[in-house]
Short mmCIF file of C-alpha atoms and ligand atoms in Angstrom, two decimals:
data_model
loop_
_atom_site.label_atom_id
_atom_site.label_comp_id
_atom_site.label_asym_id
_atom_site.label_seq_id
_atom_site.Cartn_x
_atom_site.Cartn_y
_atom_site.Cartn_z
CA UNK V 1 -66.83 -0.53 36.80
CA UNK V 2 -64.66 -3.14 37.89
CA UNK V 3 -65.17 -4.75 41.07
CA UNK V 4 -61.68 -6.86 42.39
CA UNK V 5 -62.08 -10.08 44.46
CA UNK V 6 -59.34 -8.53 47.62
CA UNK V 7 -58.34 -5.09 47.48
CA UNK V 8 -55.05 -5.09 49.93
CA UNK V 9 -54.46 -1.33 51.43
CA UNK V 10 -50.48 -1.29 51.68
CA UNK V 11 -47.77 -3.55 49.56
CA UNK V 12 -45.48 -4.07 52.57
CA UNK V 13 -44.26 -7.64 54.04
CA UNK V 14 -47.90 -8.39 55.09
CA UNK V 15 -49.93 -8.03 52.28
CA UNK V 16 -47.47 -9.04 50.08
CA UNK V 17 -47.06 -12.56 51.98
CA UNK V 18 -50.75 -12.79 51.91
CA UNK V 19 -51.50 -12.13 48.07
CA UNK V 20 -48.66 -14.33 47.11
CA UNK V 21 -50.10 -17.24 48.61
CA UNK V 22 -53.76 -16.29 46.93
CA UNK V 23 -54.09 -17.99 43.78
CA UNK V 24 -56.90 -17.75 41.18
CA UNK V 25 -58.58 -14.37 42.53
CA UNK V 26 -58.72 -10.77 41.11
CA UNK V 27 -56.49 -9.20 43.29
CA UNK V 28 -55.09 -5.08 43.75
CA UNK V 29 -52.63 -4.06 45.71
CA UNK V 30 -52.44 -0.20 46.87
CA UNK V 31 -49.75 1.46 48.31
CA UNK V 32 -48.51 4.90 48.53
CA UNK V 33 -44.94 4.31 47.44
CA UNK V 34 -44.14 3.58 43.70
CA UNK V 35 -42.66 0.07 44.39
CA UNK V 36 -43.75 -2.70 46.49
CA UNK V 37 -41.85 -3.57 49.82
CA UNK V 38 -40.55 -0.14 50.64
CA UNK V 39 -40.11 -1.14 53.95
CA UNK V 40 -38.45 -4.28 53.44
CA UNK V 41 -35.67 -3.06 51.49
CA UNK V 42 -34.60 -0.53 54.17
CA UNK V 43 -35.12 -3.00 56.88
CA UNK V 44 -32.19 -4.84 58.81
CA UNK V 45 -29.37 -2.26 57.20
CA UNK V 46 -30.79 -3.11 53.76
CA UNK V 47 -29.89 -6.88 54.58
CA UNK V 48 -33.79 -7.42 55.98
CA UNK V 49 -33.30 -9.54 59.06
CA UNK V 50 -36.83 -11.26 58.09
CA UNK V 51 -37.47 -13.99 61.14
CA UNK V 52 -36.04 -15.33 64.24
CA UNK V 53 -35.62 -18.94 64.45
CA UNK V 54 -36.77 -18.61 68.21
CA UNK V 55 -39.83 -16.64 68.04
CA UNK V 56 -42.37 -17.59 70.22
CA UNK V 57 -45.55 -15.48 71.75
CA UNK V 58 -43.25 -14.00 74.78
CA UNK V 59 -41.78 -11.91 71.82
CA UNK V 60 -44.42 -9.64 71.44
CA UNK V 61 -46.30 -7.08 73.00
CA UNK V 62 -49.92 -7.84 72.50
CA UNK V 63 -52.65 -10.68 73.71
CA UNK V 64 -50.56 -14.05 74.02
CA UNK V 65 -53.66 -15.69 73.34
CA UNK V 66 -53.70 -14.34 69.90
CA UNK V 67 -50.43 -14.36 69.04
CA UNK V 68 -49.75 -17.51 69.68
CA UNK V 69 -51.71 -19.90 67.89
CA UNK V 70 -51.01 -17.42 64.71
CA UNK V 71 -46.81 -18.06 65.58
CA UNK V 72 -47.90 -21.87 65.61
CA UNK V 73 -49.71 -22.20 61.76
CA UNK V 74 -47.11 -20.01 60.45
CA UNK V 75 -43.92 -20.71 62.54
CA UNK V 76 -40.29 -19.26 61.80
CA UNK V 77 -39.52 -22.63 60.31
CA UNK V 78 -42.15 -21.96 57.28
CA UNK V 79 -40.11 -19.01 56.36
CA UNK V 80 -37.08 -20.35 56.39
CA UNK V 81 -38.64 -22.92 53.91
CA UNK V 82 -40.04 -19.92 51.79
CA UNK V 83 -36.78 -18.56 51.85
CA UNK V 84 -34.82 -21.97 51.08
CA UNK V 85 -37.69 -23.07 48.52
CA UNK V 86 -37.30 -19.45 46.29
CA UNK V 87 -32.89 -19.98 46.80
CA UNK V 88 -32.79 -16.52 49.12
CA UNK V 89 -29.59 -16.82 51.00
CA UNK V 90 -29.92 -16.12 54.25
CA UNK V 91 -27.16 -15.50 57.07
CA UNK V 92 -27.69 -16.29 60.95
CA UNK V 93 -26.90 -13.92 63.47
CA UNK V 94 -26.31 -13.99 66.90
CA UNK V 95 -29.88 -14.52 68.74
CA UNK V 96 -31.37 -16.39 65.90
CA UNK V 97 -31.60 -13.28 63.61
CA UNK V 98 -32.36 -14.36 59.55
CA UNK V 99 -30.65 -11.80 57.54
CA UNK V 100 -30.49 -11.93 53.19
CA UNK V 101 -26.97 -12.67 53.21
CA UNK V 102 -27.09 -10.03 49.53
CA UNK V 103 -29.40 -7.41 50.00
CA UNK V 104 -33.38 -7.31 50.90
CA UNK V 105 -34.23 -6.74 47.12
CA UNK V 106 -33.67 -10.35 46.70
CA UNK V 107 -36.47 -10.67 49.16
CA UNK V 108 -39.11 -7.80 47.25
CA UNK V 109 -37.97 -9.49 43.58
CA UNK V 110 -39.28 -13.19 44.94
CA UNK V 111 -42.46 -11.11 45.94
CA UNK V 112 -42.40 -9.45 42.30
CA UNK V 113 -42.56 -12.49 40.53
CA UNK V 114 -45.01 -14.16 43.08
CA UNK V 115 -47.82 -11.25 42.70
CA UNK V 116 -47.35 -10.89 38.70
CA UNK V 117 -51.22 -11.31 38.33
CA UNK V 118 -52.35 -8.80 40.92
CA UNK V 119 -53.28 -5.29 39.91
CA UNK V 120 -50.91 -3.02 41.49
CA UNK V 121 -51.84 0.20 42.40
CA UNK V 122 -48.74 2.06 43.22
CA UNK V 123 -47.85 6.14 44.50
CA UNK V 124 -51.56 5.51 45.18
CA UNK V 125 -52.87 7.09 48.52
CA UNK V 126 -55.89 5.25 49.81
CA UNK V 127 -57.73 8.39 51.72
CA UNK V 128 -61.46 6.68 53.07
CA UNK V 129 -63.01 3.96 52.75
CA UNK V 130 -66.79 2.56 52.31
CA UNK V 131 -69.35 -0.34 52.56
CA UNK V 132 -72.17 -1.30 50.64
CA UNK V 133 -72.19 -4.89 49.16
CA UNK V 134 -68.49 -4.33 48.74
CA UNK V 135 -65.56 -1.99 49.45
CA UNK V 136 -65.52 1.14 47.83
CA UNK V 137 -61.72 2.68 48.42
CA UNK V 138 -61.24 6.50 48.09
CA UNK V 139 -57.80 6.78 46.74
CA UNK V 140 -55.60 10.42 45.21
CA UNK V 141 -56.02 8.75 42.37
CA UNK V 142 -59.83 8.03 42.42
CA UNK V 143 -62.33 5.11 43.48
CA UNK V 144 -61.51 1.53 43.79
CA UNK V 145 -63.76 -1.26 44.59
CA UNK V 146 -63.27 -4.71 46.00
CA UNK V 147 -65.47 -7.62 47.84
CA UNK V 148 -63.34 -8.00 50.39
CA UNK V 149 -60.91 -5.13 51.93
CA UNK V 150 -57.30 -6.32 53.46
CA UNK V 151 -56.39 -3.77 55.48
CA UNK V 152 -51.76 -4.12 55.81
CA UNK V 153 -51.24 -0.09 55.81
CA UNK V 154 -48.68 -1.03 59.06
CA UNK V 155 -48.10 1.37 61.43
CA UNK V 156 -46.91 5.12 61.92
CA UNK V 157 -43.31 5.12 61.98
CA UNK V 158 -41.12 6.17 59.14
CA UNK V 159 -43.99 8.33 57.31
CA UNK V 160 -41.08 9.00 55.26
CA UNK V 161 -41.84 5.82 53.24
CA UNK V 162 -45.87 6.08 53.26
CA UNK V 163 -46.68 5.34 57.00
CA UNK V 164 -50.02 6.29 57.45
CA UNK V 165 -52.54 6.26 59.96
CA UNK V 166 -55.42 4.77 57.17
CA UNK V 167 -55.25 1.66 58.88
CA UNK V 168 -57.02 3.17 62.04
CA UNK V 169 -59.38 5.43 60.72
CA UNK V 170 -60.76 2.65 58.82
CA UNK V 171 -60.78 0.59 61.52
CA UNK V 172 -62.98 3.20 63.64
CA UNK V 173 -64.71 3.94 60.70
CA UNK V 174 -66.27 -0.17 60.81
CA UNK V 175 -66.61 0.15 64.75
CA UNK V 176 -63.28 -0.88 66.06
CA UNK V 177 -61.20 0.23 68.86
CA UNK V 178 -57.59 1.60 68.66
CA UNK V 179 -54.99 1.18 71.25
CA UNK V 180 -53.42 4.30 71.15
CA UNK V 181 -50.50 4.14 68.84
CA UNK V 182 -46.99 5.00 70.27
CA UNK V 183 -43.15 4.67 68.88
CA UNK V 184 -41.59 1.32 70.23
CA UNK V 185 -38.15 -0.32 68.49
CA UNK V 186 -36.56 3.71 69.61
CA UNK V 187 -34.06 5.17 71.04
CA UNK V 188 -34.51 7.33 74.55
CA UNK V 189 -33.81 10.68 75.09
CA UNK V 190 -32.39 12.22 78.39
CA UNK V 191 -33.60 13.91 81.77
CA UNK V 192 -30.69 16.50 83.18
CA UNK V 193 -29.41 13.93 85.72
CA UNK V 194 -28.39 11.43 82.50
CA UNK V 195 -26.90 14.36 80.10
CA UNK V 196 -23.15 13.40 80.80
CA UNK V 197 -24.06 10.60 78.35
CA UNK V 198 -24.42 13.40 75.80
CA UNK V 199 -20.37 13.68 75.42
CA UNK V 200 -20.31 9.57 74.86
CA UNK V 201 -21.92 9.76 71.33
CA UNK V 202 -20.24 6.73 69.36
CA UNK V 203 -19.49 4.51 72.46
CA UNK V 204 -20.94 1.36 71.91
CA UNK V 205 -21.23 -1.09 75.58
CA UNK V 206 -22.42 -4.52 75.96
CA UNK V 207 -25.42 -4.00 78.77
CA UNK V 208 -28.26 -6.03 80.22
CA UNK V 209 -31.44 -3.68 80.12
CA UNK V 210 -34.03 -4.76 82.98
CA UNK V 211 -37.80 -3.14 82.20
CA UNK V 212 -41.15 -4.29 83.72
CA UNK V 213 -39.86 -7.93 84.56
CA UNK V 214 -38.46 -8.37 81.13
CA UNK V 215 -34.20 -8.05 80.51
CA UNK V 216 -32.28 -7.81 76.89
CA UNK V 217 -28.24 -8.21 76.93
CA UNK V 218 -27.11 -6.70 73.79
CA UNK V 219 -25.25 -3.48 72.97
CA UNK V 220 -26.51 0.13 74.20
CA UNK V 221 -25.20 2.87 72.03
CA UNK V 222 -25.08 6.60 72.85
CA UNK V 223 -26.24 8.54 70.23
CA UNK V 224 -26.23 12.52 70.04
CA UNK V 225 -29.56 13.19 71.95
CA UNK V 226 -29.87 9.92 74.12
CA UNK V 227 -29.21 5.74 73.93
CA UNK V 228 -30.21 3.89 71.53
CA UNK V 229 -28.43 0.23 70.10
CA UNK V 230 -30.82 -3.11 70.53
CA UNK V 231 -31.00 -3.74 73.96
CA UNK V 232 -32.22 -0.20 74.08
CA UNK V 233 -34.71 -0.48 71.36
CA UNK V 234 -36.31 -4.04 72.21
CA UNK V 235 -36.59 -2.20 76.23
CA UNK V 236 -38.07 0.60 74.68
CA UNK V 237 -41.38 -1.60 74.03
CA UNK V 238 -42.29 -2.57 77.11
CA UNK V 239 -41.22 0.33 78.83
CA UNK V 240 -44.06 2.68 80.31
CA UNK V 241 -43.28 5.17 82.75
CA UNK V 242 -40.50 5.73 85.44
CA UNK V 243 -37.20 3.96 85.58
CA UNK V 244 -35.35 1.03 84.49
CA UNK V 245 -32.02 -0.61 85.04
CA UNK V 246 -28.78 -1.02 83.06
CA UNK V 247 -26.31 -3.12 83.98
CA UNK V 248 -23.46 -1.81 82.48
CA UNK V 249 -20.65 -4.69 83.64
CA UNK V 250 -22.96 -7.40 82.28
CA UNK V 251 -22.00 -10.98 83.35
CA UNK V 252 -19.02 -9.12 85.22
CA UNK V 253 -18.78 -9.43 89.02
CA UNK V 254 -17.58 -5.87 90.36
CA UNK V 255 -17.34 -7.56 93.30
CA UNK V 256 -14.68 -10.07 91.94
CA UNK V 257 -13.66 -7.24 90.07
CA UNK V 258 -12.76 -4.84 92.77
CA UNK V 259 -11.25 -7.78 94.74
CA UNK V 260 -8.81 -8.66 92.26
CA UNK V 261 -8.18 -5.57 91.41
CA UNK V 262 -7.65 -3.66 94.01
CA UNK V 263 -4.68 -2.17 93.67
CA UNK V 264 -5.34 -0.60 90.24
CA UNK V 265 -7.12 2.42 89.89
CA UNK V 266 -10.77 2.85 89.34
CA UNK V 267 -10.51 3.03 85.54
CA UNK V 268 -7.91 1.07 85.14
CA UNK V 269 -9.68 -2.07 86.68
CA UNK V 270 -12.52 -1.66 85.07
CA UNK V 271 -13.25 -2.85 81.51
CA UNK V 272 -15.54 -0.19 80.01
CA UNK V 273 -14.50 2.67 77.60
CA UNK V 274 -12.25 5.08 78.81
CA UNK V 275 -14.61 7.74 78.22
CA UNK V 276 -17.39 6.15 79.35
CA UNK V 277 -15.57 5.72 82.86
CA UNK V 278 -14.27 9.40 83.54
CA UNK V 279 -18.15 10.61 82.69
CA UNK V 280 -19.51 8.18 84.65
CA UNK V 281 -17.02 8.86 87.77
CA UNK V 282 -17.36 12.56 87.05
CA UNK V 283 -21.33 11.83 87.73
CA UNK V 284 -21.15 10.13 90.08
CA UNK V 285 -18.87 12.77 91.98
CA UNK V 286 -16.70 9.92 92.11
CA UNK V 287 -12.60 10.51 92.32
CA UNK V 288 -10.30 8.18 89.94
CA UNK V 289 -8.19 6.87 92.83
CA UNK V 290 -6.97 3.54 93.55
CA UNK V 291 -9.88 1.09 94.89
CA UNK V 292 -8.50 -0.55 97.83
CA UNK V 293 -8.75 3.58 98.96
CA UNK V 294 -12.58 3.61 98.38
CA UNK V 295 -14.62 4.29 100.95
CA UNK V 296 -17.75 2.26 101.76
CA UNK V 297 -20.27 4.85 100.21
CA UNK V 298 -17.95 5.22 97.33
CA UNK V 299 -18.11 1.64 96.82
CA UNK V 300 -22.12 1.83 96.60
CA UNK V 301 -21.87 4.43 93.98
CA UNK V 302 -19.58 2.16 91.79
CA UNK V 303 -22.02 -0.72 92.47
CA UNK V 304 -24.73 1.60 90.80
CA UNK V 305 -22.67 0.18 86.90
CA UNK V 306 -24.23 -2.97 88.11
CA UNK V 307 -28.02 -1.67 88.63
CA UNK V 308 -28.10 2.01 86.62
CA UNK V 309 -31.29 3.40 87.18
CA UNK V 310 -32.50 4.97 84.44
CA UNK V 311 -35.41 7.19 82.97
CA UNK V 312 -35.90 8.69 79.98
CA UNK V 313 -37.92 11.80 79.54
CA UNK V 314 -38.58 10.50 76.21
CA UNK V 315 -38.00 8.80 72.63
CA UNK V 316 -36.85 9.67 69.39
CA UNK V 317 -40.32 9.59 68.06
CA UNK V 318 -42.26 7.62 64.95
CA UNK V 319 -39.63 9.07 62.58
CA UNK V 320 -36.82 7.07 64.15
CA UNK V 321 -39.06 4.17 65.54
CA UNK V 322 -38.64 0.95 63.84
CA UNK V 323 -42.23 -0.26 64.78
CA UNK V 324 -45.31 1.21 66.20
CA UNK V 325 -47.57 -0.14 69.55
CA UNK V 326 -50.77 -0.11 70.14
CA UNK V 327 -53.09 -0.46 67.26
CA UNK V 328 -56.30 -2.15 65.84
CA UNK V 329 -57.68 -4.16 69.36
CA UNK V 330 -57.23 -7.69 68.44
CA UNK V 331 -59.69 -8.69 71.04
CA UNK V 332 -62.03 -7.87 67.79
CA UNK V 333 -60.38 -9.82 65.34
CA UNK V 334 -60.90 -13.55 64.47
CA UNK V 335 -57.69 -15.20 65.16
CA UNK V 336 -58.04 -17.47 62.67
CA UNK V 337 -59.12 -16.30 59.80
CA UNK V 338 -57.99 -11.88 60.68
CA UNK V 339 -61.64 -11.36 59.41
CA UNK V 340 -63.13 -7.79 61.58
CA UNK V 341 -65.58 -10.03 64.25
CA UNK V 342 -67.79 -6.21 63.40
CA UNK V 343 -67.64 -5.98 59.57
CA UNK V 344 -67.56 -8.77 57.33
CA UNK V 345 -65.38 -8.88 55.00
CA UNK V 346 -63.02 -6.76 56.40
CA UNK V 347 -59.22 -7.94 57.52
CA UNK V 348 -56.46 -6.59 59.11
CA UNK V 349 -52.82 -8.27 59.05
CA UNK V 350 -49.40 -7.22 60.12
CA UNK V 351 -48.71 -4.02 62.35
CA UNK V 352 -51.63 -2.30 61.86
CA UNK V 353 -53.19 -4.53 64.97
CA UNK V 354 -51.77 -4.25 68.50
CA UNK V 355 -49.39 -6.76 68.05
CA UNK V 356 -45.42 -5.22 68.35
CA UNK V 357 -42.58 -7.69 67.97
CA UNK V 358 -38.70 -7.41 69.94
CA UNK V 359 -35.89 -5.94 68.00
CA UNK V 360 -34.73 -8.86 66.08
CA UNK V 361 -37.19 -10.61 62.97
CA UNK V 362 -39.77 -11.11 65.30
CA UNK V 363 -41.95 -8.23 63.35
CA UNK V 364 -41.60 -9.72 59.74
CA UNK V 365 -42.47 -12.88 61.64
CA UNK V 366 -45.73 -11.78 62.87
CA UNK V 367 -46.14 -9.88 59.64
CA UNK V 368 -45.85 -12.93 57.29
CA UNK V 369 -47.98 -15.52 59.61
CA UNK V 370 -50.86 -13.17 60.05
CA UNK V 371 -50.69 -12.33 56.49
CA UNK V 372 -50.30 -16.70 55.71
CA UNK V 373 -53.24 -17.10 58.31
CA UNK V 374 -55.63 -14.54 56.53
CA UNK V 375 -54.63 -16.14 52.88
CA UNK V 376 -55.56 -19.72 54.02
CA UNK V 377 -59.22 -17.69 54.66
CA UNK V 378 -59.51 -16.00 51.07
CA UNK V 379 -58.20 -18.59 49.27
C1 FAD H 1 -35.99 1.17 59.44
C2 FAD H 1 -36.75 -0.09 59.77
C3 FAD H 1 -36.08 -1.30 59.82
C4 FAD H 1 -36.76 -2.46 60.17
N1 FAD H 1 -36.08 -3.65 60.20
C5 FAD H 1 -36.72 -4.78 60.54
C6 FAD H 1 -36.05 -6.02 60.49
O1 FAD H 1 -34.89 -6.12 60.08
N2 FAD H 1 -36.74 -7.13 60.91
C7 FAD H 1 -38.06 -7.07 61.32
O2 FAD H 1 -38.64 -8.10 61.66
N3 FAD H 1 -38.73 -5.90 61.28
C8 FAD H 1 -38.11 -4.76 60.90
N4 FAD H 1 -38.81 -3.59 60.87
C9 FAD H 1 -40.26 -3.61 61.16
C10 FAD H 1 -40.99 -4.16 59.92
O3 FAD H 1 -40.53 -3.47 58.77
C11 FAD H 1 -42.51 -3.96 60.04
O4 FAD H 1 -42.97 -4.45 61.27
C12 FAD H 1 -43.22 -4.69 58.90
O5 FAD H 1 -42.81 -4.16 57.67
C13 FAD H 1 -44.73 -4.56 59.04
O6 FAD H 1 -45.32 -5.13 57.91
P1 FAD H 1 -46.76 -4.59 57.42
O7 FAD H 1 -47.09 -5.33 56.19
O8 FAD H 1 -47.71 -4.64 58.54
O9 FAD H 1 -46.52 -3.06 57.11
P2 FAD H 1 -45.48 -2.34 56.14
O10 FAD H 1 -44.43 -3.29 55.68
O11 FAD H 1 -45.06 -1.11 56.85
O12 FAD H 1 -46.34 -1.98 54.87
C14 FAD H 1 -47.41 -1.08 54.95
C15 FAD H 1 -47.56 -0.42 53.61
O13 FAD H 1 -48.77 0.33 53.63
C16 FAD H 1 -48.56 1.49 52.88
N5 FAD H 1 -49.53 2.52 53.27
C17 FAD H 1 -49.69 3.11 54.48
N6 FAD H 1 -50.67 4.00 54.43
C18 FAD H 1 -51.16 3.98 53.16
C19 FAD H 1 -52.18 4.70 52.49
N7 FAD H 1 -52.91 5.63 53.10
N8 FAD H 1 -52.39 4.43 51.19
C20 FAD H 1 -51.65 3.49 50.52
N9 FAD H 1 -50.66 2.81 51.12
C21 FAD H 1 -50.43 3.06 52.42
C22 FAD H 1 -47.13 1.89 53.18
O14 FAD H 1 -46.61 2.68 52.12
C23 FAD H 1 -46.44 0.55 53.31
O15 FAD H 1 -45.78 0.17 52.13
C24 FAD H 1 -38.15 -2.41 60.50
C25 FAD H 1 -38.82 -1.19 60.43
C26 FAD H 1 -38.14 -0.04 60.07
C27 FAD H 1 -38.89 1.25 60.00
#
């Protein structure tokens, strides 16, 4: 019976990050997909938009406290030096986004050659998990044992690609605590009052989203069954209940607008969509006429483009969300070494703990320093 030094559960950006920087151990990597990196190579449009040169703690949902001094070992700048030292080309967007300039497999083939001596374990569904003086891992395709148990299974969205919820169970299994998982990085669906958005499908508008004392200017784009685009999606994780507000004339004055305007008619003046005007005035009850004829109530329903109040009776779910919150409780997790503080031996890296980046690198970030700080331990 062979027993491996690390057995990682999952071969996504975590654990992958971890084992590559693990040299001279026995090492097995499981995962349910048959290649590594599943995730990675459908990630930023296939172009994997793998850091943010500006991430810092107030990125993430989660315990600063923890987050923090794991951003600081492992900061954006070390991955940029991974990427630069293994010649990935990388491409900055706006907001300090890292994309592969070619395609994400560039990024899973540097990972292929880096893990060459670990066992892989692939289409291999890890099931349960025990502990005696070392990790016995029920798998679909029978037992595997290990020393010491990585757990990088992620979170629940996209079970299309092997999303599981292992990562939890096992964590319960050892004692732990699970903040409920939920979709975040999704789009919203609508209540009645918001469903003349459903005819804007396509439209594409540069907002400012405003949600529990946090705001994101980016696009917001309506989609068949609600909004979605980034500012959208990066709301969408610290939103909770009730209403937030879109500004849909960001960094535009109405006021100035109106003024200099105010001759023209409504949706002439304004500098939004056609379409997007005529629904919104239609929902508003609001008549197309010329604005220097708007009457002062009429005027405070225009203002409302300026401070949209907005709630969703939903999201799209974990099959559309690009992350998952909630998760392992990382008030029992040593945030140095991502050893369990209630099983020894046992570690959990990347999204599997309750620690959900913004749209924008900031969740390969956290995956790749968690999974650097928990190497530096095993090596
Ligand atoms: C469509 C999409 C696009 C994204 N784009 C970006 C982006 O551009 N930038 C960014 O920063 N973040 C992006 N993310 C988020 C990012 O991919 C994740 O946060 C990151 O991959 C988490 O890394 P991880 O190692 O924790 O988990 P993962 O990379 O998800 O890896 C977990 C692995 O565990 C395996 N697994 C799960 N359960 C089992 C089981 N029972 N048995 C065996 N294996 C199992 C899975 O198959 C998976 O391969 C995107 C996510 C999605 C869904």
């Amino acid at each position: 019976m062979k027993i491996h030094d690390i057995a990682f559960i999952g071969a996504g950006a975590s654990a992958l990050m971890a084992a590559s920087l693990i040299s001279n151990k026995d090492i097995a990597l499981i995962d349910a997909n048959p290649r590594i990196g599943a995730k990675i190579l459908i990630s930023g449009g296939g172009k994997c938009n793998l850091t943010n040169r500006f991430a810092t703690a107030k990125n993430y949902l989660g315990d600063n406290n923890f987050i923090a001094p794991t951003l600081l070992r492992f900061p954006p700048k070390e991955v940029l030096d991974f990427a630069q030292k293994h010649q990935l080309d990388l491409e900055e967007r706006s907001h300090g986004q890292m994309f592969c300039r070619q395609s994400a497999k560039a990024l899973v083939a540097i990972f292929e050659k880096k893990i060459l001596t670990c066992k892989l374990y692939l289409s291999t569904k890890a099931l349960h998990v025990e502990k005696n003086e070392y990790f016995t891992i029920h798998t679909d395709q029978g037992k595997i044992y290990a020393y010491k148990l990585v757990v990088a299974s992620g979170g629940l969205s996209y079970a299309s690609i092997g999303a599981s919820d292992i990562g939890y169970k096992i964590a319960e299994h050892f004692g732990h605590t699970v903040i409920t998982p939920s979709p975040a990085l999704v789009g919203f669906t609508l209540q009645k009052e918001q469903f003349w958005m459903k005819e804007l499908s396509g439209i594409a508008i540069p907002v400012t989203i405003s949600v529990e004392g946090k705001s994101f200017s980016e696009n917001l784009l309506f989609a068949h069954k609600g909004i979605s685009g980034p500012a959208v999606l990066s709301s969408s994780l610290y939103w909770k209940k009730g209403k937030m507000s879109i500004d849909f004339l960001s960094n535009i004055s109405l006021k100035a607008l109106l003024k200099k305007h105010s001759q023209k008619q409504i949706s002439t003046a304004l500098p939004l969509p056609k379409r997007f005007t005529k629904a919104f005035l239609e929902s508003m009850q609001l008549e197309d006429k010329v604005i220097s004829k708007l009457k002062n109530d009429e005027v405070t329903k225009l203002e409302s483009l300026k401070c949209y109040e907005f709630a969703p009776a939903g999201n799209f779910g974990f099959s559309k969300a690009e992350v998952t919150k909630g998760g392992v409780n990382t008030a029992e997790i040593n945030p140095q070494t991502f050893e369990s503080l209630l099983c020894p031996n046992l570690y959990f890296i990347g999204e599997v703990l309750d620690v959900s980046g913004e749209l924008g690198g900031f969740n390969f970030q956290w995956a790749f320093a968690s999974g650097y700080c928990c190497a530096q331990e095993i090596f």
